[in-house]
Amino acid sequence: MADTVTMTDNRTGKQIECPIIDGVYGAPVIDMKSLYKELNMFTYDPGFMTTAACRSSITYLDGEQGILLHRGYPIEQLAEQSSYLEVCYLLLYGELPTAKQFEDFRANLNQRNMVHEHLERFYTGYLYDAHPMSMLIGVTGALSSYYHEAMDINDPVDRELTALRVIAKMPILAAHCYKHSVGHPFVYSRDDLGYVENFLNMMFSVPMRDYEPPAIAVKALNMMLILHADHEQNASTSTVRLAGSAEANPFACIAAGIVTLWGPAHGGANEAVLKMLAEIETPENIPKFIERAKDKSDPFKLMGFGHRVYKNFDPRATIIRKVCHELLDELGDEVVDKNLLDIAMELEEIALKDDYFIERKLYPNVDFYSGIILKALRIPTSMYTVMFALARSVGWISQWLEMMEDPEFRIGRPRQLYTGSESRDYVPMDKRG
Ligand code: CMC
């Protein structure tokens, strides 16, 4: 029979036909919804390696071919020709905006680019050296207290408002994490600046002077944000969807996504790259570290090299590499810790020529270059995952919106294979041996 997979329980001989569903691209899926009802069985798939948990029309990625599309547009074209804010619109609404739609979008965001003064007090509860990610989790979660009773997540107007609030307020929350850690006064968001310029101003201006970033810094950060805006059903996005499926407050769902992103296996790699470069210390030590990376008895790996999904190349890395080199060439001696950046560039050159890395197709990934860009922009290492969270917040809220509008939407509830004790009787404590 066409377009089905026959599942047979060889113990009973009972068979079911499971429909095959084709997507626009990518592997087709087997609709397993009748499996439990008909065969009284679940599927077992630790880590969801082969499970499609939803339909989505936002992002498509093909790890073998190195393809990444947002709403059908190749990431290369978006990174070269678009702006982060325009990509936000695209992810959210599904189409590129006309000039008028974009102007209205910006005006809508500008109406929401303040946070309640009381929210600022949450920061003072954190020590100055608290990790900025722990602050971001707290203050993002706290936003839910401002938008709870009056918000109806079943109302599309309220849902759109929520998405606009997330996009408008996340840069403020992120910049305030940095300001708190250095003890500087918080800087308000400004309507007259572009998204990236405004964020850099909130980070680096002080009461005595505004901050005027070099054009290349704006270009590099804009690109870094675009490249991290969404990446399909990764761990943090799935967390946002799962929390959202319980109809939790969307700001709390975003906070849950930030929690997941903080894990070093997910968003923490850009921070790890810089720590590794510091450990290498001088370009002369590079060969020693390359040898360690190849040595199977040594757990050391070259951070920022290789990728779980992209096995030939990471399209985001190809794009960001170019702007990273431009940035370093242009900023030249202005950049802090030039030594670290020299090590990075030399490491990249040596590893790209080394047979071990060539044979295993281990290329620098997006986080190798984004770590270097953030370093050159004088953003402290502990803020790197916050920058990732800032960029990804639009992906999270777009995926949340899509889920809320999905007719198949229901609470996420994975099953399990129980491996514990068989049923047994309670024994009073004085009778236990
Ligand atoms: N340094 C040295 N050897 C490596 C590295 C590395 N960074 N990555 C993989 N290998 C080796 C690995 O030991 C294996 O060797 P062999 O075939 O001799 O046993 C071979 O390359 C194939 O690796 P794999 O097992 O297919 O790789 P994986 O899919 O299990 O791991 C990875 C992917 C990203 C976890 C890994 O490459 C890694 O740990 N990289 C460093 C950390 C890093 O940069 N992570 C950020 C990824 S990008 C984040 C994002 O997209 O959000």
Tab-separated table of C-alpha atoms and ligand atoms in Angstrom:
chain	number	residue	atom	x	y	z
A	1	MET	CA	0.000	0.000	0.000
A	2	ALA	CA	1.342	3.416	-0.924
A	3	ASP	CA	2.204	6.158	1.554
A	4	THR	CA	2.005	3.997	4.655
A	5	VAL	CA	4.368	1.976	6.773
A	6	THR	CA	3.065	-1.364	8.009
A	7	MET	CA	3.871	-2.011	11.639
A	8	THR	CA	3.583	-5.620	12.711
A	9	ASP	CA	3.628	-6.867	16.290
A	10	ASN	CA	5.382	-10.188	15.688
A	11	ARG	CA	4.185	-11.462	19.066
A	12	THR	CA	0.519	-11.231	18.142
A	13	GLY	CA	0.635	-10.842	14.377
A	14	LYS	CA	-1.496	-7.706	14.666
A	15	GLN	CA	-0.759	-5.090	12.013
A	16	ILE	CA	-1.421	-1.413	11.596
A	17	GLU	CA	-0.902	0.933	8.675
A	18	CYS	CA	0.798	4.170	9.692
A	19	PRO	CA	0.499	7.042	7.200
A	20	ILE	CA	3.688	8.600	5.830
A	21	ILE	CA	3.535	12.398	5.801
A	22	ASP	CA	5.802	14.382	3.509
A	23	GLY	CA	7.099	17.793	4.469
A	24	VAL	CA	8.190	20.391	1.933
A	25	TYR	CA	11.815	19.310	2.490
A	26	GLY	CA	13.548	16.794	4.717
A	27	ALA	CA	12.832	13.246	5.785
A	28	PRO	CA	9.131	12.285	5.699
A	29	VAL	CA	7.578	11.326	9.025
A	30	ILE	CA	5.540	8.285	10.048
A	31	ASP	CA	2.308	9.255	11.761
A	32	MET	CA	2.434	7.056	14.876
A	33	LYS	CA	-0.687	8.393	16.582
A	34	SER	CA	-2.587	5.091	16.264
A	35	LEU	CA	0.261	2.966	17.649
A	36	TYR	CA	-0.824	3.050	21.280
A	37	LYS	CA	-4.515	2.787	20.527
A	38	GLU	CA	-4.130	-0.143	18.123
A	39	LEU	CA	-1.040	-2.020	19.372
A	40	ASN	CA	-0.832	-0.729	22.943
A	41	MET	CA	2.778	0.300	22.399
A	42	PHE	CA	4.861	3.451	22.611
A	43	THR	CA	7.932	4.386	20.567
A	44	TYR	CA	11.301	4.533	22.368
A	45	ASP	CA	13.565	7.352	21.200
A	46	PRO	CA	15.916	8.778	23.865
A	47	GLY	CA	17.000	12.318	23.029
A	48	PHE	CA	14.221	12.524	20.408
A	49	MET	CA	16.807	11.623	17.774
A	50	THR	CA	14.137	10.501	15.285
A	51	THR	CA	10.986	12.083	16.634
A	52	ALA	CA	9.247	15.032	14.985
A	53	ALA	CA	7.272	16.615	17.813
A	54	CYS	CA	5.428	19.213	15.718
A	55	ARG	CA	4.734	20.616	12.277
A	56	SER	CA	6.586	23.868	11.717
A	57	SER	CA	6.862	26.307	8.827
A	58	ILE	CA	9.430	28.603	10.414
A	59	THR	CA	12.902	27.123	9.898
A	60	TYR	CA	14.342	24.301	7.814
A	61	LEU	CA	17.835	22.942	8.206
A	62	ASP	CA	19.700	20.199	6.395
A	63	GLY	CA	22.858	19.209	8.245
A	64	GLU	CA	24.296	17.130	5.400
A	65	GLN	CA	23.910	19.825	2.764
A	66	GLY	CA	24.632	22.742	5.101
A	67	ILE	CA	21.300	24.428	4.361
A	68	LEU	CA	19.460	26.777	6.715
A	69	LEU	CA	16.252	28.513	5.628
A	70	HIS	CA	14.012	30.873	7.564
A	71	ARG	CA	10.502	30.969	6.087
A	72	GLY	CA	12.153	29.686	2.889
A	73	TYR	CA	14.832	32.374	2.673
A	74	PRO	CA	18.455	31.111	2.710
A	75	ILE	CA	20.409	32.298	5.738
A	76	GLU	CA	23.187	33.565	3.427
A	77	GLN	CA	20.797	36.046	1.781
A	78	LEU	CA	19.284	37.170	5.061
A	79	ALA	CA	22.695	37.673	6.671
A	80	GLU	CA	24.036	39.661	3.709
A	81	GLN	CA	20.980	41.736	2.847
A	82	SER	CA	18.630	41.916	5.795
A	83	SER	CA	18.705	43.288	9.334
A	84	TYR	CA	18.052	41.459	12.594
A	85	LEU	CA	14.811	43.376	13.106
A	86	GLU	CA	13.583	42.488	9.629
A	87	VAL	CA	14.403	38.818	10.343
A	88	CYS	CA	12.364	39.159	13.557
A	89	TYR	CA	9.412	40.308	11.455
A	90	LEU	CA	9.939	37.457	9.004
A	91	LEU	CA	10.095	34.792	11.709
A	92	LEU	CA	7.056	36.208	13.462
A	93	TYR	CA	4.740	36.941	10.534
A	94	GLY	CA	6.053	34.551	7.870
A	95	GLU	CA	6.767	37.151	5.176
A	96	LEU	CA	9.275	39.943	4.615
A	97	PRO	CA	7.686	43.296	5.480
A	98	THR	CA	6.899	46.095	3.048
A	99	ALA	CA	8.453	49.457	3.966
A	100	LYS	CA	5.164	50.515	5.598
A	101	GLN	CA	4.783	47.253	7.535
A	102	PHE	CA	8.355	47.572	8.773
A	103	GLU	CA	7.817	51.164	9.857
A	104	ASP	CA	4.668	50.141	11.774
A	105	PHE	CA	6.535	47.208	13.331
A	106	ARG	CA	9.307	49.515	14.552
A	107	ALA	CA	6.741	51.993	15.905
A	108	ASN	CA	4.958	49.157	17.728
A	109	LEU	CA	8.217	47.985	19.278
A	110	ASN	CA	9.152	51.530	20.260
A	111	GLN	CA	5.906	51.800	22.214
A	112	ARG	CA	7.031	48.844	24.282
A	113	ASN	CA	10.718	49.516	24.782
A	114	MET	CA	10.642	50.352	28.460
A	115	VAL	CA	10.507	48.042	31.450
A	116	HIS	CA	8.702	48.884	34.687
A	117	GLU	CA	11.032	50.737	37.048
A	118	HIS	CA	10.252	48.138	39.720
A	119	LEU	CA	11.690	45.417	37.513
A	120	GLU	CA	15.024	47.206	37.693
A	121	ARG	CA	15.059	46.455	41.415
A	122	PHE	CA	15.233	42.739	40.730
A	123	TYR	CA	18.810	43.253	39.587
A	124	THR	CA	19.878	44.656	42.920
A	125	GLY	CA	19.079	41.298	44.499
A	126	TYR	CA	21.958	39.786	42.511
A	127	LEU	CA	25.594	40.052	43.557
A	128	TYR	CA	27.673	42.118	41.127
A	129	ASP	CA	29.513	38.951	40.054
A	130	ALA	CA	26.388	36.798	39.564
A	131	HIS	CA	26.483	35.061	36.208
A	132	PRO	CA	24.521	37.258	33.766
A	133	MET	CA	22.549	34.196	32.618
A	134	SER	CA	21.207	33.643	36.124
A	135	MET	CA	20.140	37.311	36.199
A	136	LEU	CA	18.510	37.023	32.771
A	137	ILE	CA	16.545	33.944	33.827
A	138	GLY	CA	15.271	35.773	36.926
A	139	VAL	CA	14.299	39.050	35.305
A	140	THR	CA	12.715	37.421	32.256
A	141	GLY	CA	10.660	35.193	34.548
A	142	ALA	CA	9.732	38.290	36.557
A	143	LEU	CA	8.236	39.893	33.426
A	144	SER	CA	5.461	37.308	33.721
A	145	SER	CA	4.261	39.064	36.874
A	146	TYR	CA	3.588	42.257	34.880
A	147	TYR	CA	1.688	40.500	32.133
A	148	HIS	CA	-0.390	37.748	33.619
A	149	GLU	CA	-3.949	38.479	34.778
A	150	ALA	CA	-4.618	41.001	32.023
A	151	MET	CA	-3.271	38.764	29.268
A	152	ASP	CA	-5.303	36.086	27.525
A	153	ILE	CA	-3.028	33.650	25.666
A	154	ASN	CA	-6.052	32.378	23.750
A	155	ASP	CA	-6.558	35.806	22.229
A	156	PRO	CA	-4.448	36.311	19.054
A	157	VAL	CA	-4.157	40.052	19.747
A	158	ASP	CA	-2.690	39.406	23.192
A	159	ARG	CA	-0.353	36.787	21.754
A	160	GLU	CA	0.991	39.228	19.164
A	161	LEU	CA	1.404	41.855	21.870
A	162	THR	CA	3.405	39.348	23.895
A	163	ALA	CA	5.733	38.698	20.957
A	164	LEU	CA	6.295	42.429	20.464
A	165	ARG	CA	7.017	42.841	24.163
A	166	VAL	CA	9.585	40.037	24.071
A	167	ILE	CA	11.417	41.569	21.093
A	168	ALA	CA	11.324	45.095	22.561
A	169	LYS	CA	12.286	44.210	26.118
A	170	MET	CA	14.920	41.478	25.787
A	171	PRO	CA	17.701	43.878	24.690
A	172	ILE	CA	16.935	46.044	27.724
A	173	LEU	CA	17.054	43.081	30.125
A	174	ALA	CA	20.266	41.772	28.537
A	175	ALA	CA	22.075	45.138	28.616
A	176	HIS	CA	21.010	45.704	32.233
A	177	CYS	CA	22.631	42.379	33.215
A	178	TYR	CA	25.932	43.809	31.995
A	179	LYS	CA	25.378	47.235	33.582
A	180	HIS	CA	24.620	45.627	36.925
A	181	SER	CA	27.783	43.524	36.779
A	182	VAL	CA	30.008	46.589	36.189
A	183	GLY	CA	28.071	48.813	38.601
A	184	HIS	CA	27.037	51.371	35.987
A	185	PRO	CA	23.615	53.051	35.911
A	186	PHE	CA	21.065	51.445	33.615
A	187	VAL	CA	20.638	53.188	30.272
A	188	TYR	CA	17.169	53.620	28.766
A	189	SER	CA	16.260	52.326	25.337
A	190	ARG	CA	16.103	54.970	22.583
A	191	ASP	CA	13.599	55.218	19.737
A	192	ASP	CA	15.933	57.102	17.437
A	193	LEU	CA	18.564	54.369	17.224
A	194	GLY	CA	18.566	51.174	15.180
A	195	TYR	CA	18.148	47.879	17.067
A	196	VAL	CA	21.866	47.068	17.234
A	197	GLU	CA	23.016	50.655	17.851
A	198	ASN	CA	20.437	50.965	20.629
A	199	PHE	CA	21.587	47.751	22.264
A	200	LEU	CA	25.246	48.819	22.121
A	201	ASN	CA	24.276	52.213	23.524
A	202	MET	CA	22.469	50.556	26.452
A	203	MET	CA	25.587	48.440	27.016
A	204	PHE	CA	28.354	50.980	26.648
A	205	SER	CA	27.103	54.537	27.049
A	206	VAL	CA	27.529	56.219	30.419
A	207	PRO	CA	25.850	59.369	31.778
A	208	MET	CA	28.805	61.489	30.655
A	209	ARG	CA	28.735	60.372	27.008
A	210	ASP	CA	26.822	58.420	24.380
A	211	TYR	CA	28.459	55.477	22.697
A	212	GLU	CA	28.929	55.598	18.962
A	213	PRO	CA	29.850	52.148	17.728
A	214	PRO	CA	32.026	51.741	14.632
A	215	ALA	CA	29.926	50.780	11.593
A	216	ILE	CA	31.756	47.453	11.307
A	217	ALA	CA	30.809	46.608	14.918
A	218	VAL	CA	27.133	47.218	14.099
A	219	LYS	CA	27.422	45.094	10.960
A	220	ALA	CA	29.124	42.219	12.790
A	221	LEU	CA	26.660	42.192	15.698
A	222	ASN	CA	23.683	42.463	13.355
A	223	MET	CA	24.959	39.411	11.514
A	224	MET	CA	25.679	37.473	14.697
A	225	LEU	CA	22.100	38.122	15.870
A	226	ILE	CA	20.602	37.041	12.530
A	227	LEU	CA	22.643	33.825	12.538
A	228	HIS	CA	21.380	32.880	15.999
A	229	ALA	CA	17.738	33.987	15.575
A	230	ASP	CA	16.258	30.506	15.167
A	231	HIS	CA	17.479	26.953	14.684
A	232	GLU	CA	14.440	24.711	14.413
A	233	GLN	CA	13.490	22.329	17.279
A	234	ASN	CA	16.696	22.525	19.375
A	235	ALA	CA	16.719	21.916	23.147
A	236	SER	CA	15.807	25.442	24.288
A	237	THR	CA	13.107	25.888	21.642
A	238	SER	CA	11.617	22.526	22.558
A	239	THR	CA	11.663	23.631	26.194
A	240	VAL	CA	9.722	26.794	25.331
A	241	ARG	CA	7.208	24.731	23.367
A	242	LEU	CA	6.820	22.155	26.148
A	243	ALA	CA	6.309	24.774	28.860
A	244	GLY	CA	3.968	26.664	26.512
A	245	SER	CA	1.983	23.506	25.815
A	246	ALA	CA	0.909	23.549	29.464
A	247	GLU	CA	-0.427	27.060	28.731
A	248	ALA	CA	2.135	28.606	31.054
A	249	ASN	CA	2.760	32.340	30.946
A	250	PRO	CA	4.828	33.000	27.783
A	251	PHE	CA	7.440	35.126	29.584
A	252	ALA	CA	7.960	32.240	32.012
A	253	CYS	CA	8.272	29.940	28.962
A	254	ILE	CA	11.015	32.172	27.525
A	255	ALA	CA	12.767	32.087	30.915
A	256	ALA	CA	12.637	28.264	30.713
A	257	GLY	CA	14.237	28.453	27.254
A	258	ILE	CA	17.029	30.610	28.683
A	259	VAL	CA	17.620	28.005	31.406
A	260	THR	CA	18.137	25.313	28.764
A	261	LEU	CA	20.308	27.512	26.583
A	262	TRP	CA	22.675	28.142	29.495
A	263	GLY	CA	23.862	24.510	29.383
A	264	PRO	CA	27.396	24.187	27.951
A	265	ALA	CA	26.172	21.496	25.559
A	266	HIS	CA	23.844	24.064	23.991
A	267	GLY	CA	24.503	27.795	24.151
A	268	GLY	CA	27.646	27.792	26.249
A	269	ALA	CA	30.116	26.872	23.464
A	270	ASN	CA	31.002	30.457	22.475
A	271	GLU	CA	32.096	31.108	26.059
A	272	ALA	CA	34.123	27.860	26.018
A	273	VAL	CA	35.986	28.996	22.869
A	274	LEU	CA	37.322	32.075	24.619
A	275	LYS	CA	38.270	30.108	27.714
A	276	MET	CA	40.223	27.706	25.500
A	277	LEU	CA	42.023	30.557	23.718
A	278	ALA	CA	43.044	31.968	27.094
A	279	GLU	CA	44.323	28.550	28.115
A	280	ILE	CA	46.426	28.277	24.935
A	281	GLU	CA	47.970	31.581	25.997
A	282	THR	CA	50.418	32.127	23.084
A	283	PRO	CA	50.450	31.138	19.383
A	284	GLU	CA	53.543	29.000	20.060
A	285	ASN	CA	51.410	26.667	22.212
A	286	ILE	CA	48.906	25.938	19.411
A	287	PRO	CA	50.627	22.782	18.025
A	288	LYS	CA	50.593	21.305	21.546
A	289	PHE	CA	46.822	21.851	21.849
A	290	ILE	CA	46.195	20.512	18.348
A	291	GLU	CA	48.033	17.332	19.330
A	292	ARG	CA	45.957	17.110	22.516
A	293	ALA	CA	42.741	17.449	20.479
A	294	LYS	CA	43.817	14.489	18.325
A	295	ASP	CA	44.865	12.332	21.267
A	296	LYS	CA	41.992	9.927	22.060
A	297	SER	CA	43.267	9.412	25.615
A	298	ASP	CA	42.898	13.166	26.275
A	299	PRO	CA	39.325	14.489	26.755
A	300	PHE	CA	40.364	17.893	25.359
A	301	LYS	CA	38.557	18.972	22.186
A	302	LEU	CA	39.068	22.075	20.109
A	303	MET	CA	36.129	24.182	21.213
A	304	GLY	CA	34.310	25.844	18.345
A	305	PHE	CA	35.140	22.998	15.942
A	306	GLY	CA	32.669	20.366	14.709
A	307	HIS	CA	28.883	20.234	14.866
A	308	ARG	CA	26.268	17.618	15.755
A	309	VAL	CA	23.954	18.427	12.850
A	310	TYR	CA	26.142	20.125	10.242
A	311	LYS	CA	28.505	17.405	9.087
A	312	ASN	CA	29.962	19.075	5.989
A	313	PHE	CA	29.922	22.716	6.931
A	314	ASP	CA	27.939	25.074	9.118
A	315	PRO	CA	26.496	27.667	6.712
A	316	ARG	CA	26.387	30.176	9.543
A	317	ALA	CA	30.126	29.769	10.142
A	318	THR	CA	30.950	30.494	6.489
A	319	ILE	CA	29.028	33.773	6.706
A	320	ILE	CA	30.241	34.897	10.102
A	321	ARG	CA	33.885	34.044	9.328
A	322	LYS	CA	33.967	36.748	6.648
A	323	VAL	CA	32.586	39.486	8.859
A	324	CYS	CA	34.787	38.333	11.742
A	325	HIS	CA	37.917	38.831	9.602
A	326	GLU	CA	36.596	42.200	8.367
A	327	LEU	CA	35.994	43.299	11.941
A	328	LEU	CA	39.453	42.304	13.104
A	329	ASP	CA	41.124	43.926	10.095
A	330	GLU	CA	39.223	47.145	10.580
A	331	LEU	CA	39.441	47.472	14.347
A	332	GLY	CA	43.092	46.433	14.272
A	333	ASP	CA	44.970	47.445	17.401
A	334	GLU	CA	41.841	48.928	18.961
A	335	VAL	CA	40.576	45.499	19.930
A	336	VAL	CA	41.207	44.317	23.410
A	337	ASP	CA	43.311	41.245	23.971
A	338	LYS	CA	44.750	41.185	20.481
A	339	ASN	CA	46.910	38.248	21.544
A	340	LEU	CA	43.820	36.099	22.084
A	341	LEU	CA	42.456	37.011	18.695
A	342	ASP	CA	45.834	36.284	17.057
A	343	ILE	CA	45.748	32.830	18.640
A	344	ALA	CA	42.233	32.286	17.271
A	345	MET	CA	43.228	33.256	13.726
A	346	GLU	CA	46.334	31.094	13.794
A	347	LEU	CA	44.443	28.165	15.283
A	348	GLU	CA	41.873	28.437	12.524
A	349	GLU	CA	44.605	28.430	9.857
A	350	ILE	CA	46.512	25.484	11.310
A	351	ALA	CA	43.419	23.339	11.970
A	352	LEU	CA	42.017	23.927	8.480
A	353	LYS	CA	45.235	22.497	6.975
A	354	ASP	CA	45.542	19.567	9.359
A	355	ASP	CA	44.648	16.089	8.008
A	356	TYR	CA	42.913	15.016	11.244
A	357	PHE	CA	40.432	17.888	10.968
A	358	ILE	CA	40.101	17.687	7.178
A	359	GLU	CA	39.346	13.924	7.216
A	360	ARG	CA	36.728	14.287	9.948
A	361	LYS	CA	35.232	17.388	8.355
A	362	LEU	CA	35.829	19.375	11.499
A	363	TYR	CA	35.490	23.015	10.584
A	364	PRO	CA	35.141	25.988	12.870
A	365	ASN	CA	31.464	26.374	13.772
A	366	VAL	CA	29.390	29.541	14.232
A	367	ASP	CA	30.355	29.791	17.894
A	368	PHE	CA	34.075	29.896	17.127
A	369	TYR	CA	33.609	33.156	15.234
A	370	SER	CA	30.785	34.623	17.297
A	371	GLY	CA	32.954	34.287	20.431
A	372	ILE	CA	35.747	36.194	18.677
A	373	ILE	CA	33.370	38.882	17.402
A	374	LEU	CA	31.907	39.423	20.855
A	375	LYS	CA	35.418	39.628	22.287
A	376	ALA	CA	36.398	42.257	19.721
A	377	LEU	CA	33.227	44.192	20.623
A	378	ARG	CA	34.442	44.231	24.244
A	379	ILE	CA	31.496	42.195	25.450
A	380	PRO	CA	32.662	40.160	28.456
A	381	THR	CA	32.852	36.385	28.083
A	382	SER	CA	30.201	35.739	30.733
A	383	MET	CA	27.733	37.724	28.568
A	384	TYR	CA	28.155	35.530	25.473
A	385	THR	CA	25.278	33.166	26.200
A	386	VAL	CA	23.131	36.197	27.086
A	387	MET	CA	23.853	37.495	23.570
A	388	PHE	CA	22.772	34.132	22.176
A	389	ALA	CA	19.575	34.292	24.278
A	390	LEU	CA	18.883	37.820	23.053
A	391	ALA	CA	19.160	36.683	19.427
A	392	ARG	CA	17.165	33.465	19.963
A	393	SER	CA	14.310	35.101	21.895
A	394	VAL	CA	12.551	35.902	18.597
A	395	GLY	CA	12.866	32.274	17.507
A	396	TRP	CA	11.404	31.096	20.814
A	397	ILE	CA	8.426	33.435	20.714
A	398	SER	CA	7.755	32.716	17.013
A	399	GLN	CA	7.719	28.985	17.746
A	400	TRP	CA	5.455	29.572	20.755
A	401	LEU	CA	3.038	31.568	18.573
A	402	GLU	CA	3.037	28.854	15.932
A	403	MET	CA	2.325	26.199	18.547
A	404	MET	CA	-0.551	28.175	20.042
A	405	GLU	CA	-2.160	28.438	16.599
A	406	ASP	CA	-1.632	24.770	15.694
A	407	PRO	CA	-4.959	22.837	15.539
A	408	GLU	CA	-3.082	19.723	16.733
A	409	PHE	CA	-1.740	21.616	19.765
A	410	ARG	CA	-2.032	19.699	23.030
A	411	ILE	CA	-0.023	19.436	26.202
A	412	GLY	CA	3.378	17.807	25.592
A	413	ARG	CA	3.557	14.567	27.511
A	414	PRO	CA	6.362	12.128	26.606
A	415	ARG	CA	5.917	8.484	27.580
A	416	GLN	CA	8.452	6.181	29.238
A	417	LEU	CA	9.675	2.617	29.430
A	418	TYR	CA	9.266	1.738	33.117
A	419	THR	CA	12.267	-0.185	34.497
A	420	GLY	CA	11.586	0.015	38.270
A	421	SER	CA	10.324	-2.488	40.829
A	422	GLU	CA	7.256	-4.580	40.289
A	423	SER	CA	4.293	-3.742	42.502
A	424	ARG	CA	5.047	-4.597	46.161
A	425	ASP	CA	3.515	-4.012	49.598
A	426	TYR	CA	4.558	-1.292	52.017
A	427	VAL	CA	6.556	-2.656	54.978
A	428	PRO	CA	6.438	-0.647	58.272
A	429	MET	CA	9.871	0.696	59.272
A	430	ASP	CA	10.209	-1.588	62.353
A	431	LYS	CA	9.637	-4.650	60.155
A	432	ARG	CA	12.312	-3.818	57.545
A	433	GLY	CA	15.428	-6.012	57.627
B	1	CMC	N1	38.134	18.486	18.468
B	1	CMC	C1	38.775	17.323	18.196
B	1	CMC	N2	38.176	16.218	17.694
B	1	CMC	C2	36.867	16.302	17.453
B	1	CMC	C3	36.134	17.478	17.690
B	1	CMC	C4	36.805	18.602	18.212
B	1	CMC	N3	36.157	19.737	18.464
B	1	CMC	N4	34.827	17.267	17.361
B	1	CMC	C5	34.741	16.009	16.923
B	1	CMC	N5	35.977	15.426	16.969
B	1	CMC	C6	36.327	14.082	16.498
B	1	CMC	C7	35.681	13.006	17.346
B	1	CMC	O1	36.521	12.664	18.418
B	1	CMC	C8	35.534	11.884	16.341
B	1	CMC	O2	36.829	11.315	16.157
B	1	CMC	P1	36.968	9.746	15.754
B	1	CMC	O3	36.150	9.558	14.501
B	1	CMC	O4	38.423	9.537	15.565
B	1	CMC	O5	36.410	8.999	16.936
B	1	CMC	C9	35.210	12.623	15.041
B	1	CMC	O6	35.765	13.940	15.201
B	1	CMC	C10	33.744	12.725	14.695
B	1	CMC	O7	33.070	13.428	15.697
B	1	CMC	P2	31.543	13.111	16.051
B	1	CMC	O8	31.582	12.066	17.088
B	1	CMC	O9	30.775	12.796	14.822
B	1	CMC	O10	31.044	14.504	16.590
B	1	CMC	P3	29.716	14.680	17.431
B	1	CMC	O11	28.572	14.903	16.516
B	1	CMC	O12	29.575	13.603	18.450
B	1	CMC	O13	30.026	16.011	18.225
B	1	CMC	C11	30.234	18.260	18.752
B	1	CMC	C12	29.738	17.260	17.717
B	1	CMC	C13	29.831	19.674	18.333
B	1	CMC	C14	29.618	17.966	20.117
B	1	CMC	C15	31.771	18.130	18.807
B	1	CMC	O14	32.310	18.374	17.526
B	1	CMC	C16	32.375	19.050	19.842
B	1	CMC	O15	32.409	18.714	21.020
B	1	CMC	N6	32.873	20.242	19.428
B	1	CMC	C17	33.422	21.202	20.336
B	1	CMC	C18	32.331	21.944	21.084
B	1	CMC	C19	31.595	22.967	20.233
B	1	CMC	O16	32.195	23.779	19.542
B	1	CMC	N7	30.260	22.955	20.296
B	1	CMC	C20	29.439	23.945	19.601
B	1	CMC	C21	28.669	23.377	18.468
B	1	CMC	S1	27.786	24.655	17.574
B	1	CMC	C22	26.499	25.075	18.645
B	1	CMC	C23	25.191	25.388	17.965
B	1	CMC	O17	24.976	25.130	16.791
B	1	CMC	O18	24.304	25.900	18.642
